[in-house]
Amino acid sequence: MSLPKVYVGFTIQEAGLAVLRGNVDFEMWEGDGAAPKDILLKKLADADGFLEGHSKVDAELLDAAPKLKVVSNYGVGYDNIDISAASARGICVTNTPGVLTEATADLGFALILASARRLMEANAFLRSGEWNVWSAELMVGVDVFGATIGIVGLGQIGQAVARRAKGFGMKVLYSGTSRKPEAEAESGAEYMPLDELLRVSDFVSLHCPLNDATRGLIGERELKMMKKTAILINIARGAVVDQEALFRACSEKWIWGAGLDVFEREPVPLNEPLLALRNVTTLPHIGSASRASRDGMAACAASNLVAALKGNRPQNLVNPEVWKGR
Ligand code: DGY
């Protein structure tokens, strides 16, 4: 019997390929980034499975893939996929939670520390030869230890950030769509409605998924509620924040600064005004980029895909409605 056909729309780690070998007949895009749309339209025409990362998976693409049974997303966030279009066609969508939680929380905390203590700015200052004298006000930043952190979205990554914050003696607040009593008990996080959290937090750290309810969640109104000494951290998705409002907030000093791993448009164009601000620390969407995490994501995405193609319920099915009655 022939193996199911799979297209891997970007280059993944060997840990994932090892799972695919012998289970599916696969071809992989080996160019930069994700395969362009014209290639996907051709390659998916006779594919049973699609393993992708950051590709736009919309109704048009799915219509060009009549045999498709599963879209396996390399990553926990799946805002790049039109879930209702996939469900309407009976296509499973999977993601990779868990394996990247700790690495992403580490990066979130690195951004908190780097933004508060001006690490990128200080590094550039030293290397440019500007460090001529040591002075009492040189690169003075904001205290992290003992500060209040407001976590927006106490999911797995938000909880992992809360655990780190506890180690820094921080008061941990959270807001979200619902109360999470177990996570509250474990992390000591205290629930607070978003507006109140924004008013009292020294760090506001975003960990919610991007969806219709969270697009533009942090805009001018919310930024103006934050303390003038506060720092906004975004390792969720760029579009959760109104980037133009954030530029005004950071340049006009409504808030102290921001640490961003994600942007509305990625890769972020070099003429993005935020990149010119010293009080904004920026990274190229590397939240989960540790060796173990990325290998784990590849293996997890491949296992989800193979399970679905073998007729088994994948471990990380994000649209369980397609599985009803199977
Ligand atoms: C995720 O897992 O969602 C990361 O942002 C990588 O896409």
CSV table of C-alpha atoms and ligand atoms in Angstrom, one decimal:
chain,number,residue,atom,x,y,z
A,1,MET,CA,0.0,0.0,0.0
A,2,SER,CA,1.3,3.4,-0.9
A,3,LEU,CA,2.1,5.9,1.9
A,4,PRO,CA,0.1,9.1,2.4
A,5,LYS,CA,1.6,12.1,0.6
A,6,VAL,CA,2.8,15.0,2.7
A,7,TYR,CA,4.2,18.4,1.9
A,8,VAL,CA,6.4,20.1,4.4
A,9,GLY,CA,6.2,23.8,3.7
A,10,PHE,CA,9.4,24.9,5.3
A,11,THR,CA,12.6,23.3,6.4
A,12,ILE,CA,12.2,21.5,9.7
A,13,GLN,CA,14.7,19.7,12.0
A,14,GLU,CA,15.9,16.1,11.6
A,15,ALA,CA,13.9,15.2,14.8
A,16,GLY,CA,10.7,15.8,12.8
A,17,LEU,CA,12.0,14.2,9.6
A,18,ALA,CA,12.9,11.0,11.6
A,19,VAL,CA,9.2,10.7,12.6
A,20,LEU,CA,8.0,11.2,9.0
A,21,ARG,CA,10.3,8.7,7.4
A,22,GLY,CA,8.7,5.3,6.8
A,23,ASN,CA,5.3,6.7,7.8
A,24,VAL,CA,4.6,9.1,5.0
A,25,ASP,CA,5.9,9.9,1.5
A,26,PHE,CA,7.1,13.5,2.0
A,27,GLU,CA,8.7,16.4,0.1
A,28,MET,CA,10.0,19.4,1.9
A,29,TRP,CA,10.6,23.1,0.9
A,30,GLU,CA,14.3,23.7,1.4
A,31,GLY,CA,14.3,27.4,0.4
A,32,ASP,CA,14.4,30.4,2.8
A,33,GLY,CA,11.4,30.7,5.1
A,34,ALA,CA,8.1,29.2,4.1
A,35,ALA,CA,7.3,28.0,0.6
A,36,PRO,CA,5.6,30.7,-1.5
A,37,LYS,CA,1.9,30.4,-2.2
A,38,ASP,CA,2.3,29.4,-5.9
A,39,ILE,CA,4.4,26.5,-4.8
A,40,LEU,CA,2.0,25.5,-2.1
A,41,LEU,CA,-0.9,25.6,-4.5
A,42,LYS,CA,0.9,23.1,-6.7
A,43,LYS,CA,2.3,20.8,-4.0
A,44,LEU,CA,-0.9,20.6,-2.0
A,45,ALA,CA,-3.0,19.5,-5.1
A,46,ASP,CA,-2.4,15.9,-4.3
A,47,ALA,CA,-1.2,16.0,-0.7
A,48,ASP,CA,-2.9,14.2,2.2
A,49,GLY,CA,-1.0,16.2,4.8
A,50,PHE,CA,0.6,19.6,5.2
A,51,LEU,CA,3.2,20.4,7.8
A,52,GLU,CA,3.8,24.2,7.9
A,53,GLY,CA,5.1,27.0,9.9
A,54,HIS,CA,3.8,30.6,9.5
A,55,SER,CA,2.2,29.8,6.1
A,56,LYS,CA,-1.2,31.5,5.5
A,57,VAL,CA,-3.6,28.6,5.3
A,58,ASP,CA,-6.9,30.1,4.0
A,59,ALA,CA,-10.0,28.8,2.2
A,60,GLU,CA,-8.3,29.4,-1.2
A,61,LEU,CA,-5.3,27.2,-0.3
A,62,LEU,CA,-7.6,24.5,1.2
A,63,ASP,CA,-9.7,24.5,-1.9
A,64,ALA,CA,-6.6,23.7,-3.9
A,65,ALA,CA,-6.0,20.7,-1.7
A,66,PRO,CA,-9.0,18.4,-2.2
A,67,LYS,CA,-7.3,15.3,-0.6
A,68,LEU,CA,-6.0,17.2,2.5
A,69,LYS,CA,-6.8,15.5,5.8
A,70,VAL,CA,-4.5,17.4,8.2
A,71,VAL,CA,-2.7,20.7,8.6
A,72,SER,CA,0.0,20.3,11.2
A,73,ASN,CA,1.2,23.7,12.5
A,74,TYR,CA,4.8,24.0,13.7
A,75,GLY,CA,4.1,26.3,16.6
A,76,VAL,CA,1.6,26.8,19.3
A,77,GLY,CA,-0.1,29.9,17.8
A,78,TYR,CA,-2.3,29.1,14.8
A,79,ASP,CA,-3.7,32.5,13.9
A,80,ASN,CA,-2.2,31.9,10.4
A,81,ILE,CA,-4.8,29.2,9.8
A,82,ASP,CA,-8.5,29.7,9.0
A,83,ILE,CA,-9.8,27.1,11.4
A,84,SER,CA,-13.4,27.3,10.4
A,85,ALA,CA,-12.5,26.8,6.7
A,86,ALA,CA,-10.5,23.8,7.7
A,87,SER,CA,-13.2,22.4,9.9
A,88,ALA,CA,-15.8,23.0,7.2
A,89,ARG,CA,-13.8,20.7,5.0
A,90,GLY,CA,-13.2,18.1,7.7
A,91,ILE,CA,-9.5,18.9,7.9
A,92,CYS,CA,-7.7,18.4,11.2
A,93,VAL,CA,-5.5,21.2,12.5
A,94,THR,CA,-2.9,20.5,15.1
A,95,ASN,CA,-0.3,22.6,16.9
A,96,THR,CA,2.7,22.1,19.3
A,97,PRO,CA,2.0,23.3,22.8
A,98,GLY,CA,4.0,22.1,25.8
A,99,VAL,CA,7.4,21.5,24.1
A,100,LEU,CA,8.1,25.2,23.8
A,101,THR,CA,6.6,26.5,27.0
A,102,GLU,CA,9.8,26.8,29.1
A,103,ALA,CA,12.0,28.2,26.3
A,104,THR,CA,9.4,30.8,25.4
A,105,ALA,CA,9.0,31.8,29.0
A,106,ASP,CA,12.8,32.1,29.3
A,107,LEU,CA,12.8,34.4,26.4
A,108,GLY,CA,10.0,36.4,27.8
A,109,PHE,CA,11.9,36.9,31.0
A,110,ALA,CA,15.1,37.7,29.1
A,111,LEU,CA,13.1,40.5,27.4
A,112,ILE,CA,11.8,41.7,30.8
A,113,LEU,CA,15.4,41.9,32.1
A,114,ALA,CA,16.9,43.4,28.9
A,115,SER,CA,14.2,46.1,28.7
A,116,ALA,CA,14.3,47.0,32.3
A,117,ARG,CA,18.1,47.1,32.6
A,118,ARG,CA,18.7,48.5,29.1
A,119,LEU,CA,21.0,45.7,28.0
A,120,MET,CA,20.8,46.2,24.2
A,121,GLU,CA,21.3,49.9,24.6
A,122,ALA,CA,24.2,49.4,27.0
A,123,ASN,CA,25.8,46.9,24.7
A,124,ALA,CA,25.6,49.2,21.7
A,125,PHE,CA,26.8,52.1,23.8
A,126,LEU,CA,30.0,50.3,24.8
A,127,ARG,CA,30.8,49.0,21.4
A,128,SER,CA,30.3,52.4,19.7
A,129,GLY,CA,33.1,53.8,21.9
A,130,GLU,CA,30.8,56.1,23.8
A,131,TRP,CA,31.8,54.7,27.2
A,132,ASN,CA,34.4,57.3,28.2
A,133,VAL,CA,33.6,57.6,31.9
A,134,TRP,CA,31.7,55.7,34.6
A,135,SER,CA,29.0,57.9,36.1
A,136,ALA,CA,26.3,57.4,38.7
A,137,GLU,CA,23.5,57.8,36.2
A,138,LEU,CA,25.0,55.6,33.5
A,139,MET,CA,22.3,53.3,32.0
A,140,VAL,CA,20.1,53.5,35.0
A,141,GLY,CA,17.1,51.3,34.5
A,142,VAL,CA,14.1,49.9,36.3
A,143,ASP,CA,14.0,47.3,39.1
A,144,VAL,CA,12.6,43.8,38.3
A,145,PHE,CA,13.0,42.2,41.7
A,146,GLY,CA,10.0,43.0,43.8
A,147,ALA,CA,8.0,44.7,41.0
A,148,THR,CA,4.5,43.9,40.0
A,149,ILE,CA,3.9,41.9,36.7
A,150,GLY,CA,0.6,41.7,35.0
A,151,ILE,CA,0.3,38.7,32.8
A,152,VAL,CA,-2.3,38.9,30.1
A,153,GLY,CA,-3.3,35.3,29.3
A,154,LEU,CA,-2.4,32.8,32.0
A,155,GLY,CA,-2.0,29.8,29.7
A,156,GLN,CA,1.0,27.4,29.8
A,157,ILE,CA,3.5,30.1,28.8
A,158,GLY,CA,1.9,32.8,31.0
A,159,GLN,CA,2.1,30.4,34.0
A,160,ALA,CA,5.8,29.6,33.2
A,161,VAL,CA,6.5,33.3,33.2
A,162,ALA,CA,4.6,33.6,36.5
A,163,ARG,CA,6.9,30.9,38.0
A,164,ARG,CA,9.9,32.8,37.0
A,165,ALA,CA,8.5,36.1,38.3
A,166,LYS,CA,7.9,34.4,41.7
A,167,GLY,CA,11.7,33.7,41.9
A,168,PHE,CA,12.2,37.4,41.4
A,169,GLY,CA,10.0,38.2,44.3
A,170,MET,CA,7.4,39.8,42.0
A,171,LYS,CA,3.8,40.3,42.7
A,172,VAL,CA,2.0,38.4,40.0
A,173,LEU,CA,-1.4,39.5,38.6
A,174,TYR,CA,-3.2,38.1,35.6
A,175,SER,CA,-6.2,38.8,33.4
A,176,GLY,CA,-7.8,36.7,30.8
A,177,THR,CA,-11.1,35.4,29.4
A,178,SER,CA,-11.7,33.3,32.5
A,179,ARG,CA,-10.4,32.7,36.1
A,180,LYS,CA,-8.0,29.8,36.5
A,181,PRO,CA,-8.2,28.6,40.1
A,182,GLU,CA,-5.6,25.8,39.7
A,183,ALA,CA,-3.1,28.1,38.0
A,184,GLU,CA,-3.7,30.7,40.6
A,185,ALA,CA,-3.0,28.2,43.4
A,186,GLU,CA,0.1,26.9,41.7
A,187,SER,CA,1.6,30.3,40.7
A,188,GLY,CA,0.2,32.6,43.3
A,189,ALA,CA,-1.1,34.8,40.5
A,190,GLU,CA,-4.0,37.1,41.5
A,191,TYR,CA,-6.9,37.7,38.9
A,192,MET,CA,-7.6,41.2,38.0
A,193,PRO,CA,-9.7,42.7,35.2
A,194,LEU,CA,-7.5,44.0,32.4
A,195,ASP,CA,-8.0,47.8,32.9
A,196,GLU,CA,-7.1,47.5,36.6
A,197,LEU,CA,-4.1,45.3,35.9
A,198,LEU,CA,-2.8,47.9,33.4
A,199,ARG,CA,-3.1,50.6,36.0
A,200,VAL,CA,-1.1,48.9,38.7
A,201,SER,CA,1.5,46.7,36.9
A,202,ASP,CA,5.2,47.6,36.4
A,203,PHE,CA,5.5,45.1,33.6
A,204,VAL,CA,2.6,44.1,31.4
A,205,SER,CA,3.4,40.8,29.7
A,206,LEU,CA,1.3,39.5,26.8
A,207,HIS,CA,0.7,35.8,26.4
A,208,CYS,CA,-2.7,35.5,24.8
A,209,PRO,CA,-3.4,34.0,21.4
A,210,LEU,CA,-4.3,36.3,18.5
A,211,ASN,CA,-7.9,36.0,17.6
A,212,ASP,CA,-10.9,38.4,17.0
A,213,ALA,CA,-11.1,39.2,20.7
A,214,THR,CA,-7.5,40.0,21.2
A,215,ARG,CA,-6.6,41.8,17.9
A,216,GLY,CA,-5.6,45.3,19.0
A,217,LEU,CA,-6.3,44.5,22.6
A,218,ILE,CA,-3.6,47.0,23.7
A,219,GLY,CA,-4.2,50.3,22.0
A,220,GLU,CA,-3.9,54.0,22.8
A,221,ARG,CA,-6.6,53.7,25.6
A,222,GLU,CA,-4.8,50.8,27.3
A,223,LEU,CA,-1.3,52.3,26.9
A,224,LYS,CA,-2.5,55.5,28.5
A,225,MET,CA,-3.8,53.5,31.5
A,226,MET,CA,-0.3,52.1,32.2
A,227,LYS,CA,2.1,53.6,34.6
A,228,LYS,CA,4.6,56.1,33.1
A,229,THR,CA,7.3,53.8,34.6
A,230,ALA,CA,5.8,50.6,33.1
A,231,ILE,CA,7.2,48.3,30.4
A,232,LEU,CA,5.1,46.4,27.9
A,233,ILE,CA,6.4,42.9,26.9
A,234,ASN,CA,5.0,41.2,23.8
A,235,ILE,CA,6.0,37.6,23.0
A,236,ALA,CA,2.5,36.6,21.9
A,237,ARG,CA,1.6,38.0,18.4
A,238,GLY,CA,2.3,41.5,17.1
A,239,ALA,CA,-1.3,42.3,16.2
A,240,VAL,CA,-2.4,42.0,19.8
A,241,VAL,CA,-0.8,45.5,20.1
A,242,ASP,CA,-1.6,48.6,18.0
A,243,GLN,CA,1.9,49.2,16.9
A,244,GLU,CA,1.4,52.8,15.9
A,245,ALA,CA,-0.1,53.6,19.3
A,246,LEU,CA,2.8,51.8,20.9
A,247,PHE,CA,5.3,54.0,19.0
A,248,ARG,CA,3.6,57.1,20.4
A,249,ALA,CA,3.4,55.6,23.9
A,250,CYS,CA,7.2,54.9,23.8
A,251,SER,CA,8.3,58.1,22.0
A,252,GLU,CA,6.1,60.4,24.0
A,253,LYS,CA,6.9,58.6,27.2
A,254,TRP,CA,3.4,57.5,28.2
A,255,ILE,CA,5.2,54.4,29.3
A,256,TRP,CA,8.9,53.7,30.1
A,257,GLY,CA,9.5,51.3,27.2
A,258,ALA,CA,8.7,48.0,25.5
A,259,GLY,CA,10.3,44.6,24.8
A,260,LEU,CA,9.0,43.0,21.6
A,261,ASP,CA,9.7,39.6,20.1
A,262,VAL,CA,6.7,39.9,17.6
A,263,PHE,CA,5.4,42.5,15.2
A,264,GLU,CA,2.3,43.2,13.2
A,265,ARG,CA,4.3,42.5,10.0
A,266,GLU,CA,7.2,39.9,10.1
A,267,PRO,CA,10.0,40.2,9.2
A,268,VAL,CA,9.5,43.7,10.5
A,269,PRO,CA,10.5,46.3,7.9
A,270,LEU,CA,13.5,48.3,8.8
A,271,ASN,CA,11.6,51.6,8.4
A,272,GLU,CA,9.3,50.5,11.3
A,273,PRO,CA,9.4,53.6,13.6
A,274,LEU,CA,9.6,51.5,16.7
A,275,LEU,CA,13.1,50.3,15.6
A,276,ALA,CA,14.5,53.8,16.0
A,277,LEU,CA,13.5,54.0,19.7
A,278,ARG,CA,16.2,53.4,22.3
A,279,ASN,CA,13.6,52.4,24.9
A,280,VAL,CA,12.2,49.6,22.7
A,281,THR,CA,14.1,46.2,22.8
A,282,THR,CA,13.4,44.2,19.7
A,283,LEU,CA,13.9,40.5,18.7
A,284,PRO,CA,13.1,38.6,15.5
A,285,HIS,CA,10.4,36.3,16.8
A,286,ILE,CA,12.7,33.8,18.6
A,287,GLY,CA,10.6,33.0,21.6
A,288,SER,CA,10.8,29.2,21.2
A,289,ALA,CA,14.3,29.2,19.5
A,290,SER,CA,16.2,26.9,21.8
A,291,ARG,CA,17.7,23.6,20.5
A,292,ALA,CA,15.5,21.3,22.6
A,293,SER,CA,12.4,23.4,22.0
A,294,ARG,CA,12.8,23.5,18.2
A,295,ASP,CA,13.6,19.8,17.9
A,296,GLY,CA,10.6,19.1,20.1
A,297,MET,CA,8.4,21.2,17.9
A,298,ALA,CA,9.5,19.4,14.8
A,299,ALA,CA,8.9,16.0,16.4
A,300,CYS,CA,5.6,17.0,17.8
A,301,ALA,CA,4.3,18.5,14.6
A,302,ALA,CA,5.4,15.4,12.7
A,303,SER,CA,3.8,13.1,15.2
A,304,ASN,CA,0.5,15.0,15.1
A,305,LEU,CA,0.5,14.7,11.3
A,306,VAL,CA,1.4,11.0,11.2
A,307,ALA,CA,-1.3,10.2,13.8
A,308,ALA,CA,-4.0,12.0,11.9
A,309,LEU,CA,-3.0,10.2,8.6
A,310,LYS,CA,-3.1,6.8,10.3
A,311,GLY,CA,-6.6,7.6,11.5
A,312,ASN,CA,-5.7,8.2,15.1
A,313,ARG,CA,-6.8,11.3,17.0
A,314,PRO,CA,-3.7,13.6,17.1
A,315,GLN,CA,-2.6,14.6,20.5
A,316,ASN,CA,-2.8,18.3,19.8
A,317,LEU,CA,-6.0,18.7,17.8
A,318,VAL,CA,-7.2,22.3,17.8
A,319,ASN,CA,-10.5,21.7,16.0
A,320,PRO,CA,-12.0,18.7,17.8
A,321,GLU,CA,-15.3,19.2,16.0
A,322,VAL,CA,-13.8,17.4,13.0
A,323,TRP,CA,-13.3,14.3,15.1
A,324,LYS,CA,-16.9,13.9,16.3
A,325,GLY,CA,-18.4,10.6,15.2
A,326,ARG,CA,-15.0,9.1,14.2
B,1,DGY,C1,4.6,29.7,18.3
B,1,DGY,O1,4.8,28.6,18.7
B,1,DGY,O2,3.5,30.2,18.1
B,1,DGY,C2,5.8,30.6,18.0
B,1,DGY,O3,5.4,31.9,17.9
B,1,DGY,C3,6.4,30.2,16.7
B,1,DGY,O4,5.5,30.3,15.7
